[in-house]
GROMACS .gro file of C-alpha atoms in nm:
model
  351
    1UNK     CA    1 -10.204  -8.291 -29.821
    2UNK     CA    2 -10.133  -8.618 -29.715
    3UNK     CA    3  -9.724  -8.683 -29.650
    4UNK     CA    4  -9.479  -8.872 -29.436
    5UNK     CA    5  -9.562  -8.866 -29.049
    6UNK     CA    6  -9.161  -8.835 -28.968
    7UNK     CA    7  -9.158  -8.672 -28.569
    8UNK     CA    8  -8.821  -8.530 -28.551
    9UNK     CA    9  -8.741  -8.405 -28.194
   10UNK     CA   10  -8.620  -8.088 -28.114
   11UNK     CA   11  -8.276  -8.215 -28.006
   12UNK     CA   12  -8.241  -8.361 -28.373
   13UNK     CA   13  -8.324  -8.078 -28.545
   14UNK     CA   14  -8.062  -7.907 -28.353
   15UNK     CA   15  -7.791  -8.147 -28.378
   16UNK     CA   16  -7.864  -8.132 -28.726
   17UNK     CA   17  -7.841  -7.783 -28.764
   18UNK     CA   18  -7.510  -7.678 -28.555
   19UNK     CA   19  -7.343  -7.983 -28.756
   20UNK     CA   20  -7.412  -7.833 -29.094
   21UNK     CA   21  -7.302  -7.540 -28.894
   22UNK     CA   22  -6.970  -7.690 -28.791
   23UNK     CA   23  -6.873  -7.805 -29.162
   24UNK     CA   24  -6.889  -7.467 -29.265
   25UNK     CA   25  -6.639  -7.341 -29.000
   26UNK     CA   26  -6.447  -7.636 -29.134
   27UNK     CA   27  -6.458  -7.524 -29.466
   28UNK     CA   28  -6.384  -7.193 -29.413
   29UNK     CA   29  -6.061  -7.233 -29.183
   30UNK     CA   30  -5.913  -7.492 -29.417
   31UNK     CA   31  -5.968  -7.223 -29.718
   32UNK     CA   32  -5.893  -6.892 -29.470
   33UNK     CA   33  -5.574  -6.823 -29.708
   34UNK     CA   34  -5.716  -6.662 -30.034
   35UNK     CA   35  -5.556  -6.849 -30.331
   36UNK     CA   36  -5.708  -7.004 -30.612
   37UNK     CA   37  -5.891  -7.367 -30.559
   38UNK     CA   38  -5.757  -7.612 -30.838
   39UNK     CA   39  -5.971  -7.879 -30.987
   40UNK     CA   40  -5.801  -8.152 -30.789
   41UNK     CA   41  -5.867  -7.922 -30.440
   42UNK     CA   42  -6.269  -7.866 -30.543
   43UNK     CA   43  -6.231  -8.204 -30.665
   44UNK     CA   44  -6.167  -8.360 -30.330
   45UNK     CA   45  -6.403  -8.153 -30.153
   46UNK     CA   46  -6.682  -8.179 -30.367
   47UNK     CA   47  -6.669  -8.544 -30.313
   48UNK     CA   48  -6.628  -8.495 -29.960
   49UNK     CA   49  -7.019  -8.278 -29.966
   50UNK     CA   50  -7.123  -8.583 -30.159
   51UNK     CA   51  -7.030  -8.851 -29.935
   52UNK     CA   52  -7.180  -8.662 -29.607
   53UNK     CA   53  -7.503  -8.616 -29.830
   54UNK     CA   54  -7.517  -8.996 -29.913
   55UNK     CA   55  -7.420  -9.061 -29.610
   56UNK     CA   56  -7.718  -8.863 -29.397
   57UNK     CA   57  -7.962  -9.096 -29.632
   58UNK     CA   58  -7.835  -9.402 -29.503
   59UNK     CA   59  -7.849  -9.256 -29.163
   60UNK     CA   60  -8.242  -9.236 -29.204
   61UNK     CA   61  -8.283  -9.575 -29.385
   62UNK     CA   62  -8.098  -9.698 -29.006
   63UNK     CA   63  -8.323  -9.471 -28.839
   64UNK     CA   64  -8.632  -9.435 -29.068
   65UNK     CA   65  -8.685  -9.704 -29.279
   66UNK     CA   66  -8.658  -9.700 -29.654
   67UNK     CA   67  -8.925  -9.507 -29.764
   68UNK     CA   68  -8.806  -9.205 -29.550
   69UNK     CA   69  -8.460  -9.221 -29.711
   70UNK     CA   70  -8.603  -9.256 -30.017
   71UNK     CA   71  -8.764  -8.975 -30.014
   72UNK     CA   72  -8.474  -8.761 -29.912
   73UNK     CA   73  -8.240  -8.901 -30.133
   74UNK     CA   74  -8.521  -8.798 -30.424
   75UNK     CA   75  -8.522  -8.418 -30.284
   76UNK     CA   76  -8.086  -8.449 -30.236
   77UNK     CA   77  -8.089  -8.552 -30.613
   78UNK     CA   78  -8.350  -8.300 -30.762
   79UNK     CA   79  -8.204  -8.039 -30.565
   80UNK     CA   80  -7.809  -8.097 -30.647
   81UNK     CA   81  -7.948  -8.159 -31.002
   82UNK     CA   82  -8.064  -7.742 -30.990
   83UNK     CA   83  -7.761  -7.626 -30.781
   84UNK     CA   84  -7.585  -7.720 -31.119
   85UNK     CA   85  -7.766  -7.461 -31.304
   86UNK     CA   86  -7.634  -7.226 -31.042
   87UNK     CA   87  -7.313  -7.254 -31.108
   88UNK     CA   88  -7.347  -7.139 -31.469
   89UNK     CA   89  -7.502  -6.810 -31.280
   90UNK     CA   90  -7.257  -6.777 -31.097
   91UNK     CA   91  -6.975  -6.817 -31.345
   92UNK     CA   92  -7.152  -6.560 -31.542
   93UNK     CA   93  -7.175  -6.326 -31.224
   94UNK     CA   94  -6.818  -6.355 -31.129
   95UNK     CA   95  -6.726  -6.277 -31.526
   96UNK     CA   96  -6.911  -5.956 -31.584
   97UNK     CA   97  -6.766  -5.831 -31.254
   98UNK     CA   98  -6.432  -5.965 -31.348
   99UNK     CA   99  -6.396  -6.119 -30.982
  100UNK     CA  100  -6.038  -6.269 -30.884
  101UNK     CA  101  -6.039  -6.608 -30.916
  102UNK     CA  102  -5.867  -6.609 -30.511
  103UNK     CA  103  -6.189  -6.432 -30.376
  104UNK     CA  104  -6.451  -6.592 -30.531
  105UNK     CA  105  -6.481  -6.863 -30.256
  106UNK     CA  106  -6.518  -6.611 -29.993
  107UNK     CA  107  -6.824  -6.477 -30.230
  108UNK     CA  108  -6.924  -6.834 -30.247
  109UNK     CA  109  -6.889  -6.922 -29.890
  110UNK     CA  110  -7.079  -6.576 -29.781
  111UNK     CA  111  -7.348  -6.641 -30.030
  112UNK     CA  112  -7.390  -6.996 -29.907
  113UNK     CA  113  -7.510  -6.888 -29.581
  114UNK     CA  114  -7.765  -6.663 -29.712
  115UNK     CA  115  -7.887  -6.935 -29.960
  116UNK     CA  116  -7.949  -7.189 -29.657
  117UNK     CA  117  -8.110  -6.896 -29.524
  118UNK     CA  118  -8.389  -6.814 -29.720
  119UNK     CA  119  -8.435  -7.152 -29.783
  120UNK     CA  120  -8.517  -7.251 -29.442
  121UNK     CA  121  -8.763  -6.991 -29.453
  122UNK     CA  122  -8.916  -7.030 -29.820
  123UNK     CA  123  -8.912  -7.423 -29.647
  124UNK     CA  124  -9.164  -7.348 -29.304
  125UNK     CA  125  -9.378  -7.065 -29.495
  126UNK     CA  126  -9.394  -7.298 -29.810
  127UNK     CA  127  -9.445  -7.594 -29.584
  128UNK     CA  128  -9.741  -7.441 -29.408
  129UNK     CA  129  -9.896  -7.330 -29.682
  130UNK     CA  130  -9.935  -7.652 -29.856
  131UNK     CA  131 -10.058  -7.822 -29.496
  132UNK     CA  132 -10.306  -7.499 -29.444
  133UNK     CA  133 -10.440  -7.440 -29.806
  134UNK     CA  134 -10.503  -7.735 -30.036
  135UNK     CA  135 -10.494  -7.484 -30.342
  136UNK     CA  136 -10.147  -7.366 -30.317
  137UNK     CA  137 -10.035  -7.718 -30.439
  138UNK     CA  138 -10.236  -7.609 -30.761
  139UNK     CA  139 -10.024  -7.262 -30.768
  140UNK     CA  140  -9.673  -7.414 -30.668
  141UNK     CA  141  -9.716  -7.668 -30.953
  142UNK     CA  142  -9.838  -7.376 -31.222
  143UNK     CA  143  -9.507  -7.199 -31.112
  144UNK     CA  144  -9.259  -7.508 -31.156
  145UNK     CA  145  -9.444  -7.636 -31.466
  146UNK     CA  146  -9.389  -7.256 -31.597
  147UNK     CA  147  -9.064  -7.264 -31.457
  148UNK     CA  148  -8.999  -7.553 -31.697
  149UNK     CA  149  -9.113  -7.465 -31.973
  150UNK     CA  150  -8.962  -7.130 -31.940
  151UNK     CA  151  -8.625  -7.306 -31.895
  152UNK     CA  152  -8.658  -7.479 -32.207
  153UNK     CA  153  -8.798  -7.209 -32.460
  154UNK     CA  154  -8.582  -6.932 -32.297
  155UNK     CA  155  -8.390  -6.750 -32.537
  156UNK     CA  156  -8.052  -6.517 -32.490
  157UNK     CA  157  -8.142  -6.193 -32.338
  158UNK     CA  158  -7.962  -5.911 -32.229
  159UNK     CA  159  -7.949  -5.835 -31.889
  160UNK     CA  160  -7.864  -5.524 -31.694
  161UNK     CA  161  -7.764  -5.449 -31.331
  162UNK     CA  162  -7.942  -5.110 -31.317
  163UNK     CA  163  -8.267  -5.325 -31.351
  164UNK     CA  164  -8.164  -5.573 -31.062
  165UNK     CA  165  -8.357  -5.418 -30.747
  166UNK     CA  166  -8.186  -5.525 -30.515
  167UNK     CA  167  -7.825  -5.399 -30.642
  168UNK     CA  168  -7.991  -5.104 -30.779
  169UNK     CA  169  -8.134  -5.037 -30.366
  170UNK     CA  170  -7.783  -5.145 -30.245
  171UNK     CA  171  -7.613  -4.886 -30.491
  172UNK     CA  172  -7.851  -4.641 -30.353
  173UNK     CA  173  -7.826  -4.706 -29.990
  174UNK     CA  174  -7.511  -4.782 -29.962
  175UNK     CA  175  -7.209  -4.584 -30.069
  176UNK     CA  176  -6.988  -4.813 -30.309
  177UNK     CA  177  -6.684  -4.796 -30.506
  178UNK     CA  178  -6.637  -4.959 -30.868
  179UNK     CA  179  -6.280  -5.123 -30.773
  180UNK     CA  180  -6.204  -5.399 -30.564
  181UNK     CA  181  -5.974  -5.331 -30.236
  182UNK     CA  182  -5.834  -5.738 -30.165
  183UNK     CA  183  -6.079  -5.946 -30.022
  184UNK     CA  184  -6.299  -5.681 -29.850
  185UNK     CA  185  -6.615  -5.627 -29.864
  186UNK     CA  186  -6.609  -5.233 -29.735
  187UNK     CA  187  -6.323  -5.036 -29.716
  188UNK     CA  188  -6.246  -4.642 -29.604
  189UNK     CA  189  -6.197  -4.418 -29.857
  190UNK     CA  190  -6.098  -4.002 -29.767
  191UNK     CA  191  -6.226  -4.089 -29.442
  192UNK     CA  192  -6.578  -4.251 -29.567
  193UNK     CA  193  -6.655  -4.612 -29.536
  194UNK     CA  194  -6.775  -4.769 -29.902
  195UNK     CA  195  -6.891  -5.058 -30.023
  196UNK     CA  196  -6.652  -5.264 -30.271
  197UNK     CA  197  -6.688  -5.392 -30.602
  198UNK     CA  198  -6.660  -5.729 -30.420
  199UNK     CA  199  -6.988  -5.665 -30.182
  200UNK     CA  200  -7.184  -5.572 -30.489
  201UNK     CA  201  -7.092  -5.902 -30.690
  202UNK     CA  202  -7.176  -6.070 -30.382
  203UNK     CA  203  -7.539  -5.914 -30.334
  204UNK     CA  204  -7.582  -5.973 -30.743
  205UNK     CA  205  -7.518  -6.389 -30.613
  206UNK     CA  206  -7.757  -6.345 -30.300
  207UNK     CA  207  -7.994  -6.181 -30.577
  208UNK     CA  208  -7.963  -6.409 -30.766
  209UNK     CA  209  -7.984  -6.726 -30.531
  210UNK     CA  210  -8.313  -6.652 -30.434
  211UNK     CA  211  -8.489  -6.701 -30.722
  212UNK     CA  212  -8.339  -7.041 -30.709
  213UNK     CA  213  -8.443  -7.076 -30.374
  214UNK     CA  214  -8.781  -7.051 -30.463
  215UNK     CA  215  -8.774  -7.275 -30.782
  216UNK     CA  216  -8.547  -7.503 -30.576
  217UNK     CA  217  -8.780  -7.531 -30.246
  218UNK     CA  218  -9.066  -7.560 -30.462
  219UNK     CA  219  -8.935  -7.847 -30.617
  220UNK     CA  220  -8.866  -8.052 -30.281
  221UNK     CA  221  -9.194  -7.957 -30.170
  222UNK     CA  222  -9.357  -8.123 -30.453
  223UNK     CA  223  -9.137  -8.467 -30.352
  224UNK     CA  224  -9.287  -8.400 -29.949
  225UNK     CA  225  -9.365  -8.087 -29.713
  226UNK     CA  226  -9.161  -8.280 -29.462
  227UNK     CA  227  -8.982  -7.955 -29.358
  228UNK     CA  228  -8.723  -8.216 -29.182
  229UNK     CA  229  -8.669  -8.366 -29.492
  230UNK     CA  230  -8.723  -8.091 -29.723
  231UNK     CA  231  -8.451  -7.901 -29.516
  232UNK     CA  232  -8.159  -8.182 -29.498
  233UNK     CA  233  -8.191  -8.247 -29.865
  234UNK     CA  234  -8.166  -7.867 -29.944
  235UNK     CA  235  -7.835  -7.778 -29.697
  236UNK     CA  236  -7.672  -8.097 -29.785
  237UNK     CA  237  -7.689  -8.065 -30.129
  238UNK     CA  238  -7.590  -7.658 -30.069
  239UNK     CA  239  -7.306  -7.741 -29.846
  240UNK     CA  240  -7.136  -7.846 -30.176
  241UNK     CA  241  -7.193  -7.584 -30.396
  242UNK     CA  242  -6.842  -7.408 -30.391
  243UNK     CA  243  -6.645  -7.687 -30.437
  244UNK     CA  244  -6.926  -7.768 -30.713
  245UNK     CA  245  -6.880  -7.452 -30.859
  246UNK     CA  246  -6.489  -7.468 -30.894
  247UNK     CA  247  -6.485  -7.853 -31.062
  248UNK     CA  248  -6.749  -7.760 -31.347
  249UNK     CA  249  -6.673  -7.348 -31.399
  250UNK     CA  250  -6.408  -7.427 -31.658
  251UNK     CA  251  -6.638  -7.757 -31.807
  252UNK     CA  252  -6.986  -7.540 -31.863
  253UNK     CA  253  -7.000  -7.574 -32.275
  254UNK     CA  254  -6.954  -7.948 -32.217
  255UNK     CA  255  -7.317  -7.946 -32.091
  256UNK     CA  256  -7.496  -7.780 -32.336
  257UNK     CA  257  -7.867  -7.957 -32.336
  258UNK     CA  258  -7.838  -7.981 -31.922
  259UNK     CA  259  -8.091  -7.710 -31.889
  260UNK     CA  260  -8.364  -7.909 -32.105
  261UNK     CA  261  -8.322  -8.222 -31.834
  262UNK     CA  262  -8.404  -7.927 -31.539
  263UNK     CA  263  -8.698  -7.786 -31.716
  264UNK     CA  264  -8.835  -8.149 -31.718
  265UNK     CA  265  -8.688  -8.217 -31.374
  266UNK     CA  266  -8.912  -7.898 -31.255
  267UNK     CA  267  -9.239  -7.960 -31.505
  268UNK     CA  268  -9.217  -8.316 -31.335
  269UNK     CA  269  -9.196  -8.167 -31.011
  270UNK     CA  270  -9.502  -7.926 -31.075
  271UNK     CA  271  -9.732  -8.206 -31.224
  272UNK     CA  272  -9.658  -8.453 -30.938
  273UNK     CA  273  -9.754  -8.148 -30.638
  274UNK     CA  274 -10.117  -8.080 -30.895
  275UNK     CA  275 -10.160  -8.478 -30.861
  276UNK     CA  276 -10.117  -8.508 -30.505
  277UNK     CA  277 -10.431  -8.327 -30.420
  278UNK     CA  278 -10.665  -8.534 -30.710
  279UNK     CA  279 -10.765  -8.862 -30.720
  280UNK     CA  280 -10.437  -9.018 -30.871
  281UNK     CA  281 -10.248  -8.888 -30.499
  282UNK     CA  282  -9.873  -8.876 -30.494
  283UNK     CA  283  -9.656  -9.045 -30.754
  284UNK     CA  284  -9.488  -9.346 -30.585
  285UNK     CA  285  -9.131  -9.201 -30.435
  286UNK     CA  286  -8.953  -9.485 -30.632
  287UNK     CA  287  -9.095  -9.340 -30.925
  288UNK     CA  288  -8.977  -9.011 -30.874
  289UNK     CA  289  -8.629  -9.144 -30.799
  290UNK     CA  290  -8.646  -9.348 -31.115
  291UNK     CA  291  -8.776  -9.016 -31.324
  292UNK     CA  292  -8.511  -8.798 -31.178
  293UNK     CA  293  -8.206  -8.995 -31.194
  294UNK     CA  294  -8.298  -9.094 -31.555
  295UNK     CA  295  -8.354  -8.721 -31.617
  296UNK     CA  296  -8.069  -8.606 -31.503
  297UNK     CA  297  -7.788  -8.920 -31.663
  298UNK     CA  298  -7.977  -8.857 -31.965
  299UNK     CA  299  -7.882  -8.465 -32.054
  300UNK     CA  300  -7.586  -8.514 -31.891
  301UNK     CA  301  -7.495  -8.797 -32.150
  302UNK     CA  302  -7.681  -8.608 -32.430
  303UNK     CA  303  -7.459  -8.313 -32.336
  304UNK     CA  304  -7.134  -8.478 -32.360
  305UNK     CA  305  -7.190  -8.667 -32.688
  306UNK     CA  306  -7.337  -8.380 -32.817
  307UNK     CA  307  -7.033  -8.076 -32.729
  308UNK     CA  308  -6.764  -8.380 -32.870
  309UNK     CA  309  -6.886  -8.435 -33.188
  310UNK     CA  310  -6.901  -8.030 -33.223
  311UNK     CA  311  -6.539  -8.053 -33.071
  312UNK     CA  312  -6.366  -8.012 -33.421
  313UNK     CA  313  -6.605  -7.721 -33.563
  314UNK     CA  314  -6.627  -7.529 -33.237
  315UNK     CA  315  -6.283  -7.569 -33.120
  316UNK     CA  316  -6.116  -7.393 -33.486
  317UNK     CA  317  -6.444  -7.124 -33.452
  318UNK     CA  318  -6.321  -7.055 -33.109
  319UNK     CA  319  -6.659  -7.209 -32.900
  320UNK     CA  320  -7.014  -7.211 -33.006
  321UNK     CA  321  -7.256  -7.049 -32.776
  322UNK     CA  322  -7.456  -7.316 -32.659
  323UNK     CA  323  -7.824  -7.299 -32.554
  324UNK     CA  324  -7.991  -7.138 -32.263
  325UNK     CA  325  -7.743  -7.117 -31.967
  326UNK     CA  326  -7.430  -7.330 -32.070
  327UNK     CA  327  -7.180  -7.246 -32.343
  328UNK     CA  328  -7.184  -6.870 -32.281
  329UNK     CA  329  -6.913  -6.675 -32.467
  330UNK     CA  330  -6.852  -6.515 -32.159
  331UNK     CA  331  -6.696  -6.129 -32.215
  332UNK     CA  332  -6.584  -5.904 -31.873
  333UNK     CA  333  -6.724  -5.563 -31.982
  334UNK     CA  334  -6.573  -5.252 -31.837
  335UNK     CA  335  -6.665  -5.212 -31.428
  336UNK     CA  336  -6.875  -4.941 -31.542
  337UNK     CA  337  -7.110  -5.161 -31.815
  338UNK     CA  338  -7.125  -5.517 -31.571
  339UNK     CA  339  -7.424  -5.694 -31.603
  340UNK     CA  340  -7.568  -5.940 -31.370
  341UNK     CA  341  -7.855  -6.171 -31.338
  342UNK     CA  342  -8.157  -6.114 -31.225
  343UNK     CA  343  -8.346  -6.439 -31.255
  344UNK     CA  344  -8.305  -6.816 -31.385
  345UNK     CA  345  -8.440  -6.729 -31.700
  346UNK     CA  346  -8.218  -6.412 -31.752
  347UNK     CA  347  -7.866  -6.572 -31.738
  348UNK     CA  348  -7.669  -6.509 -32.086
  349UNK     CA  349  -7.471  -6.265 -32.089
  350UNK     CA  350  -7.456  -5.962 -32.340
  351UNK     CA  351  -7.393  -5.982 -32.680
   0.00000   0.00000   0.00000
């Protein structure tokens, strides 16, 4: 699979790496206090992620050349474009477990780490695979183009913890209780140390983050396999996730035909990895920039007229429902009844 010859040495990769490791000591000493993050606060910080995720392109086009920052500026934008539709997720997470709105960054933060995680690996395995066998650029486009379409046909199902396996194995391996105990994640109980409602909603986000992982990687992959560039424009764009997540949790029926833009954002994705190993080769990066960016301001606009004209209608009815995974009526069932998500395509809540 032909791609970008980028040599990165070692030292970069490590600079790199304990920098995006030093903003997130940074970000959690200036939120150590648990209260709740304000619009203004998330506000401020999310454009803080943004800038230092701009800013790392223009680094390359100094260092790189154009086409290089091109390129990761088309992975950045595809990739902040999905972390959107994890936010709706995770609204819907922290709802059915009825999370406090002061620990939910310490969720966030926890589950960030575990997100740049897996996709560092899903990056070098994915990576390799594409370099070693020709064909998997065949199956890693079937999956996003499925992914897509999926995303865009889906319609609201039920879903149900007991049927998560990785909670369900948690639940079963470690001993938890149903309440939450402040911010902790295990507490003693008669003597016994238990897991806490808290460390459960947090494994139903790591759950949950790695199917988006793989839809996410996937998608990056199909822009290059330069696992340098594949992995800035995944952690930058991650690094800003919380703050993401606190500006747009109280806005999610205002972008009600978003998921139709990432279901052609991924289908996009899938077709352009096929192409790159026939005769047609890989789409032109300014291209995919174009396609993307257009994508993306389009449902976004569509969105926003859309939910305001419905403003008068909805707002008396008390909210429509929306589509897909926006405009949820979200409902905290009983701790006993919670429900979390087990994929992208399983992300309304019960009826």
């Amino acid at each position: 699979m032909n791609d970008l010859s980028l040599p990165v040495p070692l030292w970069v990769w490590a600079a790199v790496t304990v920098g995006i490791g030093v903003m997130l000591a940074v970000d959690l000493i200036a939120h150590r206090d648990n209260h709740v993050i304000g619009f203004r606060e998330a506000a401020i910080w999310s454009s803080v992620w943004i800038a230092i995720g701009l800013g790392f392109g223009l680094v390359l086009l100094a260092w790189q050349g154009g086409e290089v920052s091109s390129t990761y500026y088309a992975g950045y934008l595809i990739e902040k474009a999905l972390s959107i539709d994890n936010v709706f997720v995770f609204a819907l997470v922290f709802s059915f477990f009825a999370v406090p709105d002061a620990y939910q960054h310490k969720i966030l933060f926890w589950g960030v780490i575990g997100a740049l995680a897996a996709r560092l690996v899903f990056i070098f395995v994915g990576a390799e695979l594409l370099q070693v066998f020709f064909w998997t650029a065949y199956l890693f486009g079937a999956f996003l183009i499925w992914t897509g379409w999926k995303m865009a046909v889906s319609k609201d199902e039920e879903v149900h913890p007991d049927r998560n396996l990785i909670v369900r194995l948690v639940r079963k391996i470690v001993p938890t209780d149903p309440q939450f105990h402040g911010d902790k994640f295990f507490t003693r109980i008669n003597g016994r140390k238990v897991a806490t409602l808290l460390f459960v909603a947090l494994v139903a986000i790591e759950a949950t983050d790695l199917i988006f992982a793989i839809d996410s990687v996937a998608a990056v992959l199909a822009i290059t396999t330069n696992t340098f560039l594949v992995w800035t424009a995944n952690a930058f764009a991650v690094l800003g996730l919380r703050s993401l997540y606190f500006c747009l949790a109280g806005l999610l029926r205002r972008f009600a035909y978003l998921h139709y833009g990432l279901a052609v954002l991924l289908t996009f994705a899938g077709v352009k990895l096929i192409l790159s190993e026939t005769p047609v080769g890989k789409l032109p990066i300014p291209l995919t920039l174009g396609v993307i960016a257009a994508t993306i301001t389009v449902s976004i606009a569509w969105s926003l007229i859309a939910t305001r004209r419905q403003n008068g209608t909805d707002t008396d009815a008390g909210g429509g429902t929306g589509q897909g995974t926006v405009g949820a009526a979200v409902t905290t069932p009983p701790a006993a009844q919670l429900h979390a998500p087990t994929d992208r395509h399983q992300e309304e809540p019960p009826s």
